[in-house]
Amino acid sequence: MVAIAQLATEGLVKDFGGLRAVDVASFTLYDGEIRAVIGPNGAGKTTFVSLLCGRFPPTMGRITFEGRDITALPAHERVALGIAYTFQITSIFGNLSLYDNVALPAQRRVTLDGNGTVRTKAMAALDRVGLADKAQEIASNQSYGHQRLLEVAMGLALAPKVLILDEPTQGLADSEITEFIALIREVAEETTILLIEHNMPVVMALAQRITVLDQGQILAEGTPGEIRANAAVQTAYLGG
Amino acid sequence: MIRSVLLHGFVIAALIALEPLLSEYHHGNLARIMVLAVYATGYNILFGYTGLLSLGHAMFFAAGMYGCALMIRLAEWSVGPAFIVGVICALIAGIIVGFLALRTIGVGFMIVTLMFAEASYLTILYYNEYTRGDEGFTIAQSVRTIAGLDLSDTTTRYFSALTLFSICLIASAAVVQSKAGRVLVAIRENEDRVRMLGFDPFRYKLFALILSAVMAGSAGAAYAVLFGYAGASFAAVQYSIFPLLWVLLGGPGTTLGPLLGTVLMFYLVDYASGTIMPGLAAMVETQFGIEAPGLASAYLLLVGVALVLLVLFAPKGLLGTLRARMIPWLP
Amino acid sequence: MNLLDYLPFDLPHPALLAAGMLEGTVLAAVLALTALGLSIVFGIMRVVNVAHGEFYMLGAVLAWFITHTVSGIIGGPPWLGFALALIIAPLIVAALAAATDWLVLKRLNYDPEATIVATIGILYIIQQLALTFYGPDARPVEAPFDFRVQLPWFGYSGYKLCVVGAAILLMLIVWLILARTKIGLIMRATQYDRETAQAFGIPVDKVYAGVFALGAGLAAIGAVLIVPIQQAHYLMGGDPLLLSFIVVILGGLGSLKGTLVAAIFIGLSDGIISTLYEPTLAKILATLLVAMVLVFRPQGLFGARAA
């Protein structure tokens, strides 16, 4: 398979006040892969992916998606192009039902495609994460694990080309993590996955390639085996 | 969906059925309440559903009222076209304020709307040559006709108010149960998430604000032609606070809450200023020997107490609490 | 004899201009004190206190009750009643504000929108209770002393000049408390981060009640100082509220330095404009300016980023 660049950045920099949070010379995400971004706390992982999906603009640099420059595009238009983002801190609509939570992205998909119904797409997304039978329940009454799954279902209902998952397994029980890994493998058959993750077994089980960030810069990039063997990564991240 | 249609149909039918049973006093009151409920219904779309708390809606009410009344008074237009001019004035005000105020969020939005409304109020006072300022002006009974109907006639006035209210109630119910309505509610709950689901929150908030302004303006224009009066007090801060209070009482984010809140608060204030306050004043003076020269006219005290109690103990209002406890399908 | 004579347009007579400047200075001084109260409350608690003007009104009305009791019933000299009013009225208002914080704002968890709605309610409650027990009339309070300072063009009330001095002194004291004392340090610590302050053992609840009381007390002092010049009336809270808003927003929300600069600027210009020109037009322009500043420059005109 020839790797096709899908989402790429050049000279991407983000400053907060005097602090350089992100300084990534070049990054390319290939069509269809599962990529993990790892790095110590404060390495700039969330800031980096937030730049990709447009939650705030970069200080310098350029972002392209499928060859098109999207640097100046606001977040909601990037979502319309097919870049979906799920939040690190569970960011669901707590007072609404699970159905209404996924109906919103489903509705966006239906409007963009001009076909399908909101109900079938929303229920399909809930079904995929195993929450279909709870569709009418209120989101904030669900367990933490179910809320995380709902967050993922909202991303799935958008049927994106790239799904960015920001620490999706944080706070999940071991059994839930096993199910989650299976779910992501299934999703990855039609979607490129960019995964920020702390849990190394999850990263090793899922990722085809890994990008290591440290102090806002890319420290290393490679297959799980290469990263495991990389001495620099071990000092910076695994604590030597 | 069917339940919702039946419920709104029932409320409108009840208001029709009530008409012949009302005494002249309540007849006038209810017509006034329905016009004010249009104002509250508009306010509710922005505050109750979209989560944007405006402290300046009186400017939209006044834009409708003066847009309409001044066309009748100065340009001698007839009621129908003048009413439309009033609504257009509110629409334009909504667009301008929307583009500016929606750049801010939270407290900033509240203060910006408050300041725009204060500027509008002062502008009405400043041009008192045309507006007659605080004193206001009346519209002669002879010109208050539409399609040959005398709008000052109690029955015509009642059904005119009811028609406008029904249109706005149905429009509000249709919008909030539509796809756009779902986005509005989601913006209220979590705007950042809505953006990351591919919607442009600004467009939806602007839509809600303009719709809200148009309803407020149509209420103001209707008030002018049905009750034959326009005055600057309708543009003052108080008239921005009233719809907030009515909606808070009835239930923010419920379609029928604005009507319920307006009815209850109207009669509470009416009863209080006619009976409770003078009685209380007499009691305080005879029983406790304390002089309370202004108590009889201090009915706004109730507005203050109601606001504090609602925000402390029942932020969901009557229908909102009912929905949370018993009737989850309530629109 | 005068350069101004050669200007191609008419300037108001220098005496009138000077009078406007002086009136403006008096207004600026009281306004700065009142606005400082609003600014401190917003800066530290992030609460927009819409009832601020009513605390001001209450200070004036209480000053009338106290001076009226002392001179009218006991028969004491005017300065005694005024001195007592200057101490007692702000204390009563501050206690009431602390109680309001305790009973209402704290229970709302200082949610910005809910507290605004609540303070609107409190505005009506205080205002209508004043109407109830004080009545709808405006009543004068006698100045504690009466001498005139002779200026080149006219004599000027010595009391008014003392008001300016007193206001400056009070603002210096507030600044010293905030900048140099332990209490000030604690207040500033809660401003930065409420939770962390709590974790460090700062009694945030008490600090908040104290800050709210201080803010209201400053408004009340301003009002007591002004009642010998303007009469006490139950609706007198509206204007200082609006002007304080303008000052605090132009100065940059929560920025104390900006508030002072803006208070002097607004106070002087308002004093001059309302002495010489149409006050309604000035107010329209000022409110629009505030709205535009919030929309396009939320950190204020004079302030740096909110400190």
PDB file of C-alpha atoms in Angstrom, chain B residues 132-239:
ATOM      1  CA  ARG B 132     -42.720  63.050  23.994  1.00  0.00           C
ATOM      2  CA  GLY B 133     -40.144  61.329  26.225  1.00  0.00           C
ATOM      3  CA  ASP B 134     -41.318  59.801  29.490  1.00  0.00           C
ATOM      4  CA  GLU B 135     -44.775  61.238  29.142  1.00  0.00           C
ATOM      5  CA  GLY B 136     -45.285  59.439  25.842  1.00  0.00           C
ATOM      6  CA  PHE B 137     -48.192  59.976  23.456  1.00  0.00           C
ATOM      7  CA  THR B 138     -51.502  58.341  22.725  1.00  0.00           C
ATOM      8  CA  ILE B 139     -52.748  57.129  19.370  1.00  0.00           C
ATOM      9  CA  ALA B 140     -56.272  58.317  18.636  1.00  0.00           C
ATOM     10  CA  GLN B 141     -58.982  55.690  18.732  1.00  0.00           C
ATOM     11  CA  SER B 142     -60.150  56.788  15.284  1.00  0.00           C
ATOM     12  CA  VAL B 143     -56.948  55.628  13.541  1.00  0.00           C
ATOM     13  CA  ARG B 144     -56.600  52.346  15.445  1.00  0.00           C
ATOM     14  CA  THR B 145     -58.399  50.247  12.858  1.00  0.00           C
ATOM     15  CA  ILE B 146     -57.305  47.429  10.625  1.00  0.00           C
ATOM     16  CA  ALA B 147     -59.374  46.005   7.749  1.00  0.00           C
ATOM     17  CA  GLY B 148     -62.362  47.936   9.043  1.00  0.00           C
ATOM     18  CA  LEU B 149     -62.075  46.466  12.537  1.00  0.00           C
ATOM     19  CA  ASP B 150     -61.880  48.787  15.543  1.00  0.00           C
ATOM     20  CA  LEU B 151     -58.841  47.639  17.525  1.00  0.00           C
ATOM     21  CA  SER B 152     -59.949  49.497  20.641  1.00  0.00           C
ATOM     22  CA  ASP B 153     -63.061  47.307  20.828  1.00  0.00           C
ATOM     23  CA  THR B 154     -62.405  44.792  23.643  1.00  0.00           C
ATOM     24  CA  THR B 155     -63.314  41.663  21.674  1.00  0.00           C
ATOM     25  CA  THR B 156     -61.353  42.676  18.583  1.00  0.00           C
ATOM     26  CA  ARG B 157     -58.419  43.632  20.765  1.00  0.00           C
ATOM     27  CA  TYR B 158     -58.547  40.300  22.576  1.00  0.00           C
ATOM     28  CA  PHE B 159     -58.585  38.254  19.383  1.00  0.00           C
ATOM     29  CA  SER B 160     -55.900  40.399  17.746  1.00  0.00           C
ATOM     30  CA  ALA B 161     -53.650  39.781  20.734  1.00  0.00           C
ATOM     31  CA  LEU B 162     -54.540  36.099  20.688  1.00  0.00           C
ATOM     32  CA  THR B 163     -53.749  35.810  16.973  1.00  0.00           C
ATOM     33  CA  LEU B 164     -50.318  37.345  17.416  1.00  0.00           C
ATOM     34  CA  PHE B 165     -49.637  35.228  20.487  1.00  0.00           C
ATOM     35  CA  SER B 166     -50.716  32.019  18.723  1.00  0.00           C
ATOM     36  CA  ILE B 167     -48.464  32.741  15.755  1.00  0.00           C
ATOM     37  CA  CYS B 168     -45.495  33.358  18.020  1.00  0.00           C
ATOM     38  CA  LEU B 169     -46.219  30.366  20.264  1.00  0.00           C
ATOM     39  CA  ILE B 170     -46.487  28.019  17.289  1.00  0.00           C
ATOM     40  CA  ALA B 171     -43.390  29.533  15.672  1.00  0.00           C
ATOM     41  CA  SER B 172     -41.457  29.165  18.905  1.00  0.00           C
ATOM     42  CA  ALA B 173     -42.582  25.544  19.380  1.00  0.00           C
ATOM     43  CA  ALA B 174     -41.726  24.731  15.762  1.00  0.00           C
ATOM     44  CA  VAL B 175     -38.271  26.291  15.982  1.00  0.00           C
ATOM     45  CA  VAL B 176     -37.232  24.704  19.257  1.00  0.00           C
ATOM     46  CA  GLN B 177     -38.341  21.258  18.115  1.00  0.00           C
ATOM     47  CA  SER B 178     -36.588  21.621  14.775  1.00  0.00           C
ATOM     48  CA  LYS B 179     -33.023  20.693  13.897  1.00  0.00           C
ATOM     49  CA  ALA B 180     -31.952  24.304  14.459  1.00  0.00           C
ATOM     50  CA  GLY B 181     -33.627  24.205  17.873  1.00  0.00           C
ATOM     51  CA  ARG B 182     -31.545  21.188  18.819  1.00  0.00           C
ATOM     52  CA  VAL B 183     -28.393  23.152  17.973  1.00  0.00           C
ATOM     53  CA  LEU B 184     -29.612  26.138  20.052  1.00  0.00           C
ATOM     54  CA  VAL B 185     -30.133  23.949  23.113  1.00  0.00           C
ATOM     55  CA  ALA B 186     -26.733  22.350  22.558  1.00  0.00           C
ATOM     56  CA  ILE B 187     -25.115  25.809  22.424  1.00  0.00           C
ATOM     57  CA  ARG B 188     -26.722  26.599  25.771  1.00  0.00           C
ATOM     58  CA  GLU B 189     -25.285  23.399  27.218  1.00  0.00           C
ATOM     59  CA  ASN B 190     -21.784  23.470  25.728  1.00  0.00           C
ATOM     60  CA  GLU B 191     -20.877  25.896  22.961  1.00  0.00           C
ATOM     61  CA  ASP B 192     -17.334  24.641  22.421  1.00  0.00           C
ATOM     62  CA  ARG B 193     -18.571  21.097  21.827  1.00  0.00           C
ATOM     63  CA  VAL B 194     -21.121  22.323  19.289  1.00  0.00           C
ATOM     64  CA  ARG B 195     -18.364  24.011  17.325  1.00  0.00           C
ATOM     65  CA  MET B 196     -16.345  20.790  17.348  1.00  0.00           C
ATOM     66  CA  LEU B 197     -19.355  18.948  15.956  1.00  0.00           C
ATOM     67  CA  GLY B 198     -19.172  21.111  12.852  1.00  0.00           C
ATOM     68  CA  PHE B 199     -21.731  23.847  13.563  1.00  0.00           C
ATOM     69  CA  ASP B 200     -20.949  27.542  13.517  1.00  0.00           C
ATOM     70  CA  PRO B 201     -22.353  28.727  16.887  1.00  0.00           C
ATOM     71  CA  PHE B 202     -22.303  32.380  15.835  1.00  0.00           C
ATOM     72  CA  ARG B 203     -24.787  31.806  13.007  1.00  0.00           C
ATOM     73  CA  TYR B 204     -27.214  30.002  15.273  1.00  0.00           C
ATOM     74  CA  LYS B 205     -26.909  32.558  18.057  1.00  0.00           C
ATOM     75  CA  LEU B 206     -27.486  35.362  15.569  1.00  0.00           C
ATOM     76  CA  PHE B 207     -30.560  33.562  14.267  1.00  0.00           C
ATOM     77  CA  ALA B 208     -31.914  33.146  17.823  1.00  0.00           C
ATOM     78  CA  LEU B 209     -31.232  36.779  18.669  1.00  0.00           C
ATOM     79  CA  ILE B 210     -32.894  38.107  15.536  1.00  0.00           C
ATOM     80  CA  LEU B 211     -35.948  35.878  15.967  1.00  0.00           C
ATOM     81  CA  SER B 212     -36.139  36.957  19.586  1.00  0.00           C
ATOM     82  CA  ALA B 213     -35.848  40.637  18.644  1.00  0.00           C
ATOM     83  CA  VAL B 214     -38.537  40.320  15.976  1.00  0.00           C
ATOM     84  CA  MET B 215     -40.977  38.778  18.455  1.00  0.00           C
ATOM     85  CA  ALA B 216     -40.174  41.465  21.036  1.00  0.00           C
ATOM     86  CA  GLY B 217     -40.669  44.133  18.373  1.00  0.00           C
ATOM     87  CA  SER B 218     -43.992  42.696  17.200  1.00  0.00           C
ATOM     88  CA  ALA B 219     -45.140  42.735  20.841  1.00  0.00           C
ATOM     89  CA  GLY B 220     -44.125  46.390  21.148  1.00  0.00           C
ATOM     90  CA  ALA B 221     -45.872  47.367  17.918  1.00  0.00           C
ATOM     91  CA  ALA B 222     -48.977  45.413  18.925  1.00  0.00           C
ATOM     92  CA  TYR B 223     -48.992  47.116  22.319  1.00  0.00           C
ATOM     93  CA  ALA B 224     -48.957  50.524  20.635  1.00  0.00           C
ATOM     94  CA  VAL B 225     -51.868  49.827  18.303  1.00  0.00           C
ATOM     95  CA  LEU B 226     -53.991  47.759  20.696  1.00  0.00           C
ATOM     96  CA  PHE B 227     -53.655  50.032  23.724  1.00  0.00           C
ATOM     97  CA  GLY B 228     -53.056  53.282  21.837  1.00  0.00           C
ATOM     98  CA  TYR B 229     -50.018  54.442  23.745  1.00  0.00           C
ATOM     99  CA  ALA B 230     -46.239  54.667  23.341  1.00  0.00           C
ATOM    100  CA  GLY B 231     -43.939  55.904  26.130  1.00  0.00           C
ATOM    101  CA  ALA B 232     -40.271  55.843  27.036  1.00  0.00           C
ATOM    102  CA  SER B 233     -40.917  53.760  30.160  1.00  0.00           C
ATOM    103  CA  PHE B 234     -41.285  50.748  27.855  1.00  0.00           C
ATOM    104  CA  ALA B 235     -37.663  51.261  26.804  1.00  0.00           C
ATOM    105  CA  ALA B 236     -36.307  51.612  30.358  1.00  0.00           C
ATOM    106  CA  VAL B 237     -34.209  49.000  32.136  1.00  0.00           C
ATOM    107  CA  GLN B 238     -37.252  47.689  33.976  1.00  0.00           C
ATOM    108  CA  TYR B 239     -38.810  46.512  30.733  1.00  0.00           C
TER     109      TYR B 239
END
